[in-house]
Amino acid sequence: VFCAVTVSPLTMTGRRGAVIAIEDRTRDEETEQMRRDFVANVSHELRTPLTALIGFIETLRGPARNDAGARDRFLDIMEREAGRMNRLIGDLLSLSRVEQDERRRPLESVDLAALLRSAVTTQLASAGAAGVTITAQGIEGQVMLPGDADQLMQVFHNLIENAVKYGGSGGGVTLSLNRVEHEPVLRGPAWSVTVADQGEGIDERHLPRLTERFYRVDTHRSREKGGTGLGLAIVKHIVSRHRGRLRIESEKGQGSRFVVTLPESVGRL
Ligand code: ADP
């Protein structure tokens, strides 16, 4: 516990003694620590690809100047590293936009089923290239609920992309939309979207920390797959803005299920 202690003498009252005020600053200190960690993480994440880029530029100017084969190889790596920086900056902007929209933009009526159809369609090509099939259930027709269409699109884009990236090797990815008559935590009717894969799964001890910014089960693997470590943090943030819930169920070697539950009614927001 961090405390601010102020001692004020009781001089005005003519009596001897003092007033001691003790203020609990634990929350302030925690927020400040989180901010410092975040800045340190961002700097580190940006510096890694930047250092590689600088190294390759120097090599291309020097030892590899006349080596056409090396030049092509290095340019490919440089393109990949620059792409990584670009994605990281995109994700950082998304996170800050969610925070700003929270204050500025009210939720509107959104057709969740249509949104999911479109999220699946936009991922079909990259899933196909990775040899993964995506199967969807329950997304026909219209399902209206209060939401921010761009942000919800990002939620399902990130979840499907992860399922293809980390879960694709074990078989297909399924997405299903279901009505929940009474969601106990949201205390009312809701819609739940489940994105499931049959891939590598996640060890139980990682589950509570998965939505933290930059938390990865395997940093090398995430980087190799072009991940920024921010995808699930963005998902969590957007789902909270919608007063929804995110549940992650997984077991090592058994695949994963990411369940997003969103309240159905505007009156409840
Ligand atoms: P990243 O950009 O690294 O993919 P995310 O925030 O999207 O970052 O995910 C955090 C970590 O959670 C990933 O690095 C990965 O280890 C793990 N993860 C996410 N989705 C899945 C999944 N469907 N199957 C297995 N592991 C996953």
PDB file of N, CA, C and O and ligand atoms in Angstrom, residues 162-163 165-166 197 202 210 215-217 222 227-232 256 258, ligand 1:
ATOM      1  N   ASN A 162      -6.355 -14.874 -35.108  1.00  0.00           N
ATOM      2  CA  ASN A 162      -5.603 -15.689 -34.137  1.00  0.00           C
ATOM      3  C   ASN A 162      -5.923 -17.170 -34.285  1.00  0.00           C
ATOM      4  O   ASN A 162      -5.037 -18.011 -34.207  1.00  0.00           O
ATOM      5  N   ALA A 163      -7.220 -17.471 -34.474  1.00  0.00           N
ATOM      6  CA  ALA A 163      -7.619 -18.878 -34.597  1.00  0.00           C
ATOM      7  C   ALA A 163      -6.935 -19.508 -35.811  1.00  0.00           C
ATOM      8  O   ALA A 163      -6.481 -20.644 -35.756  1.00  0.00           O
ATOM      9  N   LYS A 165      -4.096 -18.339 -37.214  1.00  0.00           N
ATOM     10  CA  LYS A 165      -2.650 -18.274 -36.970  1.00  0.00           C
ATOM     11  C   LYS A 165      -2.159 -19.366 -36.034  1.00  0.00           C
ATOM     12  O   LYS A 165      -1.203 -20.054 -36.293  1.00  0.00           O
ATOM     13  N   TYR A 166      -2.839 -19.481 -34.877  1.00  0.00           N
ATOM     14  CA  TYR A 166      -2.344 -20.390 -33.840  1.00  0.00           C
ATOM     15  C   TYR A 166      -3.097 -21.719 -33.796  1.00  0.00           C
ATOM     16  O   TYR A 166      -2.639 -22.664 -33.177  1.00  0.00           O
ATOM     17  N   ASP A 197     -11.040 -23.085 -32.317  1.00  0.00           N
ATOM     18  CA  ASP A 197     -10.096 -23.782 -33.195  1.00  0.00           C
ATOM     19  C   ASP A 197      -9.688 -25.089 -32.540  1.00  0.00           C
ATOM     20  O   ASP A 197      -9.968 -25.324 -31.372  1.00  0.00           O
ATOM     21  N   ILE A 202      -3.817 -23.492 -25.234  1.00  0.00           N
ATOM     22  CA  ILE A 202      -3.035 -22.604 -24.372  1.00  0.00           C
ATOM     23  C   ILE A 202      -3.000 -23.209 -22.974  1.00  0.00           C
ATOM     24  O   ILE A 202      -4.054 -23.584 -22.439  1.00  0.00           O
ATOM     25  N   LEU A 210      -3.650 -13.416 -20.793  1.00  0.00           N
ATOM     26  CA  LEU A 210      -3.634 -13.320 -22.265  1.00  0.00           C
ATOM     27  C   LEU A 210      -4.055 -11.966 -22.816  1.00  0.00           C
ATOM     28  O   LEU A 210      -3.587 -11.554 -23.875  1.00  0.00           O
ATOM     29  N   TYR A 215       1.396  -9.358 -23.797  1.00  0.00           N
ATOM     30  CA  TYR A 215       1.601 -10.691 -23.222  1.00  0.00           C
ATOM     31  C   TYR A 215       1.491 -11.731 -24.334  1.00  0.00           C
ATOM     32  O   TYR A 215       0.525 -11.752 -25.085  1.00  0.00           O
ATOM     33  N   ARG A 216       2.487 -12.583 -24.446  1.00  0.00           N
ATOM     34  CA  ARG A 216       2.450 -13.656 -25.440  1.00  0.00           C
ATOM     35  C   ARG A 216       2.868 -14.953 -24.769  1.00  0.00           C
ATOM     36  O   ARG A 216       3.716 -14.942 -23.882  1.00  0.00           O
ATOM     37  N   VAL A 217       2.286 -16.062 -25.228  1.00  0.00           N
ATOM     38  CA  VAL A 217       2.660 -17.357 -24.670  1.00  0.00           C
ATOM     39  C   VAL A 217       4.082 -17.685 -25.135  1.00  0.00           C
ATOM     40  O   VAL A 217       4.917 -18.133 -24.371  1.00  0.00           O
ATOM     41  N   SER A 222       5.022 -15.728 -31.780  1.00  0.00           N
ATOM     42  CA  SER A 222       4.121 -14.622 -32.103  1.00  0.00           C
ATOM     43  C   SER A 222       4.780 -13.686 -33.123  1.00  0.00           C
ATOM     44  O   SER A 222       4.164 -13.269 -34.098  1.00  0.00           O
ATOM     45  N   GLY A 227       2.701 -11.258 -35.174  1.00  0.00           N
ATOM     46  CA  GLY A 227       1.851 -10.729 -34.092  1.00  0.00           C
ATOM     47  C   GLY A 227       2.482  -9.533 -33.397  1.00  0.00           C
ATOM     48  O   GLY A 227       3.700  -9.389 -33.387  1.00  0.00           O
ATOM     49  N   THR A 228       1.622  -8.684 -32.825  1.00  0.00           N
ATOM     50  CA  THR A 228       2.130  -7.513 -32.101  1.00  0.00           C
ATOM     51  C   THR A 228       1.978  -7.685 -30.593  1.00  0.00           C
ATOM     52  O   THR A 228       2.525  -6.907 -29.818  1.00  0.00           O
ATOM     53  N   GLY A 229       1.206  -8.688 -30.171  1.00  0.00           N
ATOM     54  CA  GLY A 229       0.964  -8.876 -28.737  1.00  0.00           C
ATOM     55  C   GLY A 229      -0.129  -7.949 -28.222  1.00  0.00           C
ATOM     56  O   GLY A 229      -0.358  -7.856 -27.005  1.00  0.00           O
ATOM     57  N   LEU A 230      -0.815  -7.251 -29.133  1.00  0.00           N
ATOM     58  CA  LEU A 230      -1.847  -6.300 -28.691  1.00  0.00           C
ATOM     59  C   LEU A 230      -3.253  -6.736 -29.088  1.00  0.00           C
ATOM     60  O   LEU A 230      -4.242  -6.154 -28.630  1.00  0.00           O
ATOM     61  N   GLY A 231      -3.354  -7.769 -29.944  1.00  0.00           N
ATOM     62  CA  GLY A 231      -4.656  -8.170 -30.489  1.00  0.00           C
ATOM     63  C   GLY A 231      -5.721  -8.430 -29.434  1.00  0.00           C
ATOM     64  O   GLY A 231      -6.827  -7.873 -29.504  1.00  0.00           O
ATOM     65  N   LEU A 232      -5.391  -9.248 -28.441  1.00  0.00           N
ATOM     66  CA  LEU A 232      -6.408  -9.590 -27.437  1.00  0.00           C
ATOM     67  C   LEU A 232      -6.655  -8.447 -26.452  1.00  0.00           C
ATOM     68  O   LEU A 232      -7.750  -8.331 -25.900  1.00  0.00           O
ATOM     69  N   SER A 256      -8.727 -23.986 -28.699  1.00  0.00           N
ATOM     70  CA  SER A 256      -9.166 -22.863 -27.855  1.00  0.00           C
ATOM     71  C   SER A 256     -10.536 -22.386 -28.292  1.00  0.00           C
ATOM     72  O   SER A 256     -10.917 -22.520 -29.453  1.00  0.00           O
ATOM     73  N   PHE A 258     -12.823 -18.808 -27.838  1.00  0.00           N
ATOM     74  CA  PHE A 258     -12.938 -17.425 -27.372  1.00  0.00           C
ATOM     75  C   PHE A 258     -14.414 -17.052 -27.505  1.00  0.00           C
ATOM     76  O   PHE A 258     -14.961 -17.101 -28.604  1.00  0.00           O
TER      77      PHE A 258
HETATM   78  P1  ADP B   1      -0.316 -11.664 -30.995  1.00  0.00           P
HETATM   79  O1  ADP B   1      -0.169 -10.436 -31.801  1.00  0.00           O
HETATM   80  O2  ADP B   1       0.966 -12.160 -30.391  1.00  0.00           O
HETATM   81  O3  ADP B   1      -1.077 -12.742 -31.708  1.00  0.00           O
HETATM   82  P2  ADP B   1      -2.609 -11.432 -29.202  1.00  0.00           P
HETATM   83  O4  ADP B   1      -2.866 -10.422 -28.150  1.00  0.00           O
HETATM   84  O5  ADP B   1      -3.588 -11.509 -30.325  1.00  0.00           O
HETATM   85  O6  ADP B   1      -1.138 -11.168 -29.715  1.00  0.00           O
HETATM   86  O7  ADP B   1      -2.532 -12.851 -28.509  1.00  0.00           O
HETATM   87  C1  ADP B   1      -1.692 -13.007 -27.359  1.00  0.00           C
HETATM   88  C2  ADP B   1      -1.121 -14.415 -27.319  1.00  0.00           C
HETATM   89  O8  ADP B   1      -2.176 -15.359 -27.062  1.00  0.00           O
HETATM   90  C3  ADP B   1      -0.490 -14.889 -28.621  1.00  0.00           C
HETATM   91  O9  ADP B   1       0.857 -14.475 -28.713  1.00  0.00           O
HETATM   92  C4  ADP B   1      -0.626 -16.394 -28.518  1.00  0.00           C
HETATM   93  O10 ADP B   1       0.450 -16.905 -27.755  1.00  0.00           O
HETATM   94  C5  ADP B   1      -1.914 -16.584 -27.710  1.00  0.00           C
HETATM   95  N1  ADP B   1      -3.091 -16.925 -28.545  1.00  0.00           N
HETATM   96  C6  ADP B   1      -4.021 -16.059 -29.013  1.00  0.00           C
HETATM   97  N2  ADP B   1      -4.983 -16.710 -29.705  1.00  0.00           N
HETATM   98  C7  ADP B   1      -4.662 -18.022 -29.668  1.00  0.00           C
HETATM   99  C8  ADP B   1      -5.254 -19.234 -30.191  1.00  0.00           C
HETATM  100  N3  ADP B   1      -6.398 -19.195 -30.903  1.00  0.00           N
HETATM  101  N4  ADP B   1      -4.612 -20.421 -29.941  1.00  0.00           N
HETATM  102  C9  ADP B   1      -3.458 -20.449 -29.228  1.00  0.00           C
HETATM  103  N5  ADP B   1      -2.856 -19.359 -28.696  1.00  0.00           N
HETATM  104  C10 ADP B   1      -3.444 -18.160 -28.922  1.00  0.00           C
END
